Amino acid sequence: MTVLELRQYTLHPGRRDELITLFEREFVEAQEELGARVVGTFRDVTDPDRFVWIRAFDDMASRHAALTGFYGGPVWMRHRDAANATMIHFDDVLLLEAVGDGFSATSRAAIGKGRRGPSRVLAVVWTGGGAEPDTATVERLLGVTPVLARTAPYVNDYPALPVRDEQAVVWFASYTWAGEAAAAQERLAAHPLGQEPGLEVLELEPTARSALR
């Protein structure tokens, strides 16, 4: 299994690139050395003050150890004031469990190795209270093979970082260029699934160091 966090931060106006620069310079290797894999880092295309990122852990025990080590360690202590100064809210977090191989090194459909340019990632987030959307239908509308994750059936054992208390399903889809993502969004919007109140589509632009592109 793989445990994932989908993290959405609301930032003070005009400070997103400041946080991204700090994050990519100081926080990627510092977390990965402790077992937290930074899968993707993104600018939200529709919101200039939102930073979105994904990190992965082998299991909940690895997550607890990595978070304890990082947030109690010297790198975060040295830079936390600068990072926190850019943020308004940092508690929009879904704790998920990947279905299948997730964002593993062998998941070529998910990780665009060496891919550069105006690529896009769509995160289709469903938190509706009814029946879960049919995955085959979502995949057909997206037009690519997504990585699927559902709310992890575990208690958040690192309460200093809260997570949303709701059931969610998320499909992560990667596109070579922005036009492909736009076409997928049009297909979703034209389908009854796109009208469901519990469905949100995040259009994400990978930052320079994002593995997921």
mmCIF file of C-alpha atoms in Angstrom:
data_model
loop_
_atom_site.group_PDB
_atom_site.id
_atom_site.type_symbol
_atom_site.label_atom_id
_atom_site.label_comp_id
_atom_site.label_asym_id
_atom_site.label_seq_id
_atom_site.Cartn_x
_atom_site.Cartn_y
_atom_site.Cartn_z
ATOM 1 C CA MET A 1 0.000 0.000 0.000
ATOM 2 C CA THR A 2 0.954 3.633 -0.334
ATOM 3 C CA VAL A 3 -0.360 6.388 1.894
ATOM 4 C CA LEU A 4 -0.785 9.760 0.175
ATOM 5 C CA GLU A 5 -1.474 13.292 1.304
ATOM 6 C CA LEU A 6 -3.124 15.711 -1.113
ATOM 7 C CA ARG A 7 -2.327 19.099 0.403
ATOM 8 C CA GLN A 8 -3.856 22.403 -0.713
ATOM 9 C CA TYR A 9 -2.517 25.642 0.780
ATOM 10 C CA THR A 10 -4.214 29.019 0.550
ATOM 11 C CA LEU A 11 -1.510 31.676 0.470
ATOM 12 C CA HIS A 12 -1.303 35.398 1.007
ATOM 13 C CA PRO A 13 -1.756 37.222 -2.310
ATOM 14 C CA GLY A 14 1.311 37.296 -4.504
ATOM 15 C CA ARG A 15 3.454 34.981 -2.375
ATOM 16 C CA ARG A 16 3.082 31.634 -4.136
ATOM 17 C CA ASP A 17 6.336 31.767 -6.081
ATOM 18 C CA GLU A 18 8.140 32.749 -2.886
ATOM 19 C CA LEU A 19 6.908 29.578 -1.190
ATOM 20 C CA ILE A 20 7.671 27.409 -4.229
ATOM 21 C CA THR A 21 11.256 28.686 -4.385
ATOM 22 C CA LEU A 22 11.771 27.979 -0.686
ATOM 23 C CA PHE A 23 10.032 24.609 -0.880
ATOM 24 C CA GLU A 24 12.038 23.340 -3.842
ATOM 25 C CA ARG A 25 15.329 24.579 -2.436
ATOM 26 C CA GLU A 26 14.966 23.357 1.144
ATOM 27 C CA PHE A 27 12.108 20.891 1.676
ATOM 28 C CA VAL A 28 12.275 18.205 -1.014
ATOM 29 C CA GLU A 29 15.469 16.328 -0.119
ATOM 30 C CA ALA A 30 14.971 17.008 3.598
ATOM 31 C CA GLN A 31 11.687 15.081 3.512
ATOM 32 C CA GLU A 32 12.766 12.347 1.127
ATOM 33 C CA GLU A 33 15.769 11.513 3.292
ATOM 34 C CA LEU A 34 13.270 10.676 6.037
ATOM 35 C CA GLY A 35 10.972 8.524 3.871
ATOM 36 C CA ALA A 36 8.410 11.082 2.680
ATOM 37 C CA ARG A 37 8.396 11.108 -1.133
ATOM 38 C CA VAL A 38 7.436 14.453 -2.657
ATOM 39 C CA VAL A 39 5.441 13.182 -5.625
ATOM 40 C CA GLY A 40 4.235 16.467 -7.073
ATOM 41 C CA THR A 41 4.278 20.222 -6.490
ATOM 42 C CA PHE A 42 1.890 22.461 -8.397
ATOM 43 C CA ARG A 43 0.468 25.880 -9.075
ATOM 44 C CA ASP A 44 -3.329 25.818 -9.161
ATOM 45 C CA VAL A 45 -4.134 27.215 -12.612
ATOM 46 C CA THR A 46 -7.444 28.767 -11.542
ATOM 47 C CA ASP A 47 -6.288 30.244 -8.232
ATOM 48 C CA PRO A 48 -3.062 32.294 -8.184
ATOM 49 C CA ASP A 49 -2.857 32.023 -4.405
ATOM 50 C CA ARG A 50 -3.130 28.256 -4.045
ATOM 51 C CA PHE A 51 -0.196 25.837 -3.850
ATOM 52 C CA VAL A 52 -0.967 22.122 -4.134
ATOM 53 C CA TRP A 53 1.344 19.226 -3.450
ATOM 54 C CA ILE A 54 1.334 15.473 -2.951
ATOM 55 C CA ARG A 55 3.585 13.395 -0.748
ATOM 56 C CA ALA A 56 3.656 9.643 -0.309
ATOM 57 C CA PHE A 57 4.703 7.186 2.388
ATOM 58 C CA ASP A 58 5.115 3.423 2.413
ATOM 59 C CA ASP A 59 2.659 3.066 5.299
ATOM 60 C CA MET A 60 1.327 4.901 8.345
ATOM 61 C CA ALA A 61 4.313 3.987 10.506
ATOM 62 C CA SER A 62 6.641 5.488 7.883
ATOM 63 C CA ARG A 63 4.426 8.565 7.719
ATOM 64 C CA HIS A 64 4.590 9.147 11.460
ATOM 65 C CA ALA A 65 8.352 8.693 11.529
ATOM 66 C CA ALA A 66 8.918 10.994 8.551
ATOM 67 C CA LEU A 67 6.647 13.755 9.828
ATOM 68 C CA THR A 68 8.124 13.593 13.309
ATOM 69 C CA GLY A 69 11.630 13.734 11.913
ATOM 70 C CA PHE A 70 10.993 16.537 9.451
ATOM 71 C CA TYR A 71 8.860 18.893 11.541
ATOM 72 C CA GLY A 72 11.082 18.351 14.553
ATOM 73 C CA GLY A 73 14.265 18.615 12.537
ATOM 74 C CA PRO A 74 16.700 21.417 11.733
ATOM 75 C CA VAL A 75 15.596 22.199 8.167
ATOM 76 C CA TRP A 76 11.979 22.931 9.081
ATOM 77 C CA MET A 77 12.974 24.727 12.264
ATOM 78 C CA ARG A 78 15.290 26.974 10.260
ATOM 79 C CA HIS A 79 12.778 27.845 7.543
ATOM 80 C CA ARG A 80 9.333 27.389 9.100
ATOM 81 C CA ASP A 81 8.777 31.063 9.881
ATOM 82 C CA ALA A 82 9.472 32.044 6.283
ATOM 83 C CA ALA A 83 7.206 29.261 4.969
ATOM 84 C CA ASN A 84 4.361 29.928 7.404
ATOM 85 C CA ALA A 85 4.487 33.647 6.610
ATOM 86 C CA THR A 86 3.262 32.873 3.075
ATOM 87 C CA MET A 87 0.252 30.817 4.249
ATOM 88 C CA ILE A 88 -3.289 31.650 5.279
ATOM 89 C CA HIS A 89 -4.630 28.077 5.493
ATOM 90 C CA PHE A 90 -2.707 24.790 5.328
ATOM 91 C CA ASP A 91 -5.288 22.335 6.701
ATOM 92 C CA ASP A 92 -7.071 21.385 3.455
ATOM 93 C CA VAL A 93 -5.565 17.907 3.410
ATOM 94 C CA LEU A 94 -6.890 14.541 2.275
ATOM 95 C CA LEU A 95 -5.227 11.443 3.716
ATOM 96 C CA LEU A 96 -5.511 8.802 1.005
ATOM 97 C CA GLU A 97 -4.500 5.261 0.183
ATOM 98 C CA ALA A 98 -3.457 4.530 -3.384
ATOM 99 C CA VAL A 99 -5.273 1.793 -5.300
ATOM 100 C CA GLY A 100 -2.771 -0.316 -7.247
ATOM 101 C CA ASP A 101 0.830 0.799 -7.617
ATOM 102 C CA GLY A 102 0.000 4.474 -7.152
ATOM 103 C CA PHE A 103 2.913 6.758 -7.964
ATOM 104 C CA SER A 104 5.546 4.026 -7.895
ATOM 105 C CA ALA A 105 8.607 4.185 -10.108
ATOM 106 C CA THR A 106 7.009 1.638 -12.434
ATOM 107 C CA SER A 107 3.841 3.673 -12.970
ATOM 108 C CA ARG A 108 4.867 5.325 -16.232
ATOM 109 C CA ALA A 109 1.314 6.510 -16.841
ATOM 110 C CA ALA A 110 1.585 8.597 -13.685
ATOM 111 C CA ILE A 111 5.154 9.853 -13.691
ATOM 112 C CA GLY A 112 6.246 11.686 -16.816
ATOM 113 C CA LYS A 113 9.957 10.969 -16.552
ATOM 114 C CA GLY A 114 11.928 13.679 -18.288
ATOM 115 C CA ARG A 115 8.752 15.443 -19.380
ATOM 116 C CA ARG A 116 9.111 19.207 -19.554
ATOM 117 C CA GLY A 117 7.002 22.006 -20.942
ATOM 118 C CA PRO A 118 3.410 23.176 -20.400
ATOM 119 C CA SER A 119 2.099 19.885 -19.011
ATOM 120 C CA ARG A 120 -0.935 19.614 -16.762
ATOM 121 C CA VAL A 121 -2.230 17.356 -14.005
ATOM 122 C CA LEU A 122 -5.934 17.079 -13.218
ATOM 123 C CA ALA A 123 -6.951 15.970 -9.741
ATOM 124 C CA VAL A 124 -10.606 14.937 -9.817
ATOM 125 C CA VAL A 125 -11.773 14.979 -6.204
ATOM 126 C CA TRP A 126 -15.096 13.375 -5.308
ATOM 127 C CA THR A 127 -16.557 13.843 -1.820
ATOM 128 C CA GLY A 128 -20.223 13.182 -2.595
ATOM 129 C CA GLY A 129 -22.419 11.295 -0.212
ATOM 130 C CA GLY A 130 -23.951 8.873 -2.702
ATOM 131 C CA ALA A 131 -22.562 6.047 -4.759
ATOM 132 C CA GLU A 132 -18.962 6.400 -5.836
ATOM 133 C CA PRO A 133 -18.568 7.327 -9.520
ATOM 134 C CA ASP A 134 -17.741 4.471 -11.836
ATOM 135 C CA THR A 135 -13.979 4.438 -12.296
ATOM 136 C CA ALA A 136 -14.208 3.206 -15.891
ATOM 137 C CA THR A 137 -16.438 6.167 -16.738
ATOM 138 C CA VAL A 138 -14.068 8.642 -15.087
ATOM 139 C CA GLU A 139 -11.102 7.115 -16.907
ATOM 140 C CA ARG A 140 -12.928 7.328 -20.244
ATOM 141 C CA LEU A 141 -13.740 10.995 -19.667
ATOM 142 C CA LEU A 142 -10.186 11.783 -18.598
ATOM 143 C CA GLY A 143 -8.791 10.047 -21.667
ATOM 144 C CA VAL A 144 -5.728 8.705 -19.844
ATOM 145 C CA THR A 145 -5.066 6.088 -17.180
ATOM 146 C CA PRO A 146 -5.252 7.900 -13.835
ATOM 147 C CA VAL A 147 -3.846 7.015 -10.453
ATOM 148 C CA LEU A 148 -6.763 6.248 -8.147
ATOM 149 C CA ALA A 149 -6.755 6.872 -4.383
ATOM 150 C CA ARG A 150 -9.402 6.650 -1.686
ATOM 151 C CA THR A 151 -9.613 7.974 1.862
ATOM 152 C CA ALA A 152 -7.168 5.971 3.968
ATOM 153 C CA PRO A 153 -8.938 3.833 6.592
ATOM 154 C CA TYR A 154 -6.580 4.938 9.359
ATOM 155 C CA VAL A 155 -6.581 7.393 12.209
ATOM 156 C CA ASN A 156 -4.378 10.417 11.642
ATOM 157 C CA ASP A 157 -1.676 9.710 14.221
ATOM 158 C CA TYR A 158 0.095 13.034 13.647
ATOM 159 C CA PRO A 159 -2.566 15.477 14.903
ATOM 160 C CA ALA A 160 -0.299 18.512 14.577
ATOM 161 C CA LEU A 161 -1.157 18.281 10.875
ATOM 162 C CA PRO A 162 -4.959 17.896 10.639
ATOM 163 C CA VAL A 163 -6.705 16.160 7.750
ATOM 164 C CA ARG A 164 -10.230 16.466 6.397
ATOM 165 C CA ASP A 165 -12.726 14.178 8.152
ATOM 166 C CA GLU A 166 -14.655 12.946 5.120
ATOM 167 C CA GLN A 167 -14.667 10.141 2.603
ATOM 168 C CA ALA A 168 -13.070 11.025 -0.716
ATOM 169 C CA VAL A 169 -11.999 9.447 -3.978
ATOM 170 C CA VAL A 170 -9.351 11.154 -6.109
ATOM 171 C CA TRP A 171 -8.232 10.455 -9.663
ATOM 172 C CA PHE A 172 -4.858 11.948 -10.674
ATOM 173 C CA ALA A 173 -4.427 12.294 -14.453
ATOM 174 C CA SER A 174 -1.281 13.522 -16.225
ATOM 175 C CA TYR A 175 -1.249 15.254 -19.634
ATOM 176 C CA THR A 176 1.601 16.161 -21.950
ATOM 177 C CA TRP A 177 0.181 19.584 -22.709
ATOM 178 C CA ALA A 178 -2.491 21.933 -21.414
ATOM 179 C CA GLY A 179 -4.861 21.423 -24.353
ATOM 180 C CA GLU A 180 -5.310 17.748 -23.490
ATOM 181 C CA ALA A 181 -6.301 18.649 -19.945
ATOM 182 C CA ALA A 182 -8.731 21.296 -21.219
ATOM 183 C CA ALA A 183 -10.396 18.728 -23.491
ATOM 184 C CA ALA A 184 -10.753 16.305 -20.568
ATOM 185 C CA GLN A 185 -12.368 19.026 -18.465
ATOM 186 C CA GLU A 186 -14.828 19.748 -21.266
ATOM 187 C CA ARG A 187 -15.803 16.064 -21.406
ATOM 188 C CA LEU A 188 -16.299 15.986 -17.645
ATOM 189 C CA ALA A 189 -18.377 19.169 -17.691
ATOM 190 C CA ALA A 190 -20.641 17.795 -20.437
ATOM 191 C CA HIS A 191 -21.266 14.524 -18.548
ATOM 192 C CA PRO A 192 -23.792 14.187 -15.692
ATOM 193 C CA LEU A 193 -20.882 13.289 -13.425
ATOM 194 C CA GLY A 194 -19.518 16.802 -13.875
ATOM 195 C CA GLN A 195 -22.743 18.262 -12.454
ATOM 196 C CA GLU A 196 -22.536 16.419 -9.146
ATOM 197 C CA PRO A 197 -22.075 18.831 -6.207
ATOM 198 C CA GLY A 198 -19.466 16.606 -4.592
ATOM 199 C CA LEU A 199 -17.081 16.725 -7.561
ATOM 200 C CA GLU A 200 -14.166 19.157 -7.845
ATOM 201 C CA VAL A 201 -11.555 19.286 -10.602
ATOM 202 C CA LEU A 202 -8.190 20.843 -9.808
ATOM 203 C CA GLU A 203 -6.181 21.945 -12.839
ATOM 204 C CA LEU A 204 -2.557 21.883 -11.771
ATOM 205 C CA GLU A 205 0.599 23.179 -13.418
ATOM 206 C CA PRO A 206 3.711 21.287 -12.288
ATOM 207 C CA THR A 207 6.511 23.353 -10.801
ATOM 208 C CA ALA A 208 10.088 22.942 -12.022
ATOM 209 C CA ARG A 209 10.930 20.066 -9.686
ATOM 210 C CA SER A 210 7.621 18.201 -9.737
ATOM 211 C CA ALA A 211 8.039 14.504 -10.520
ATOM 212 C CA LEU A 212 4.395 14.197 -11.522
ATOM 213 C CA ARG A 213 3.906 16.228 -14.716
#
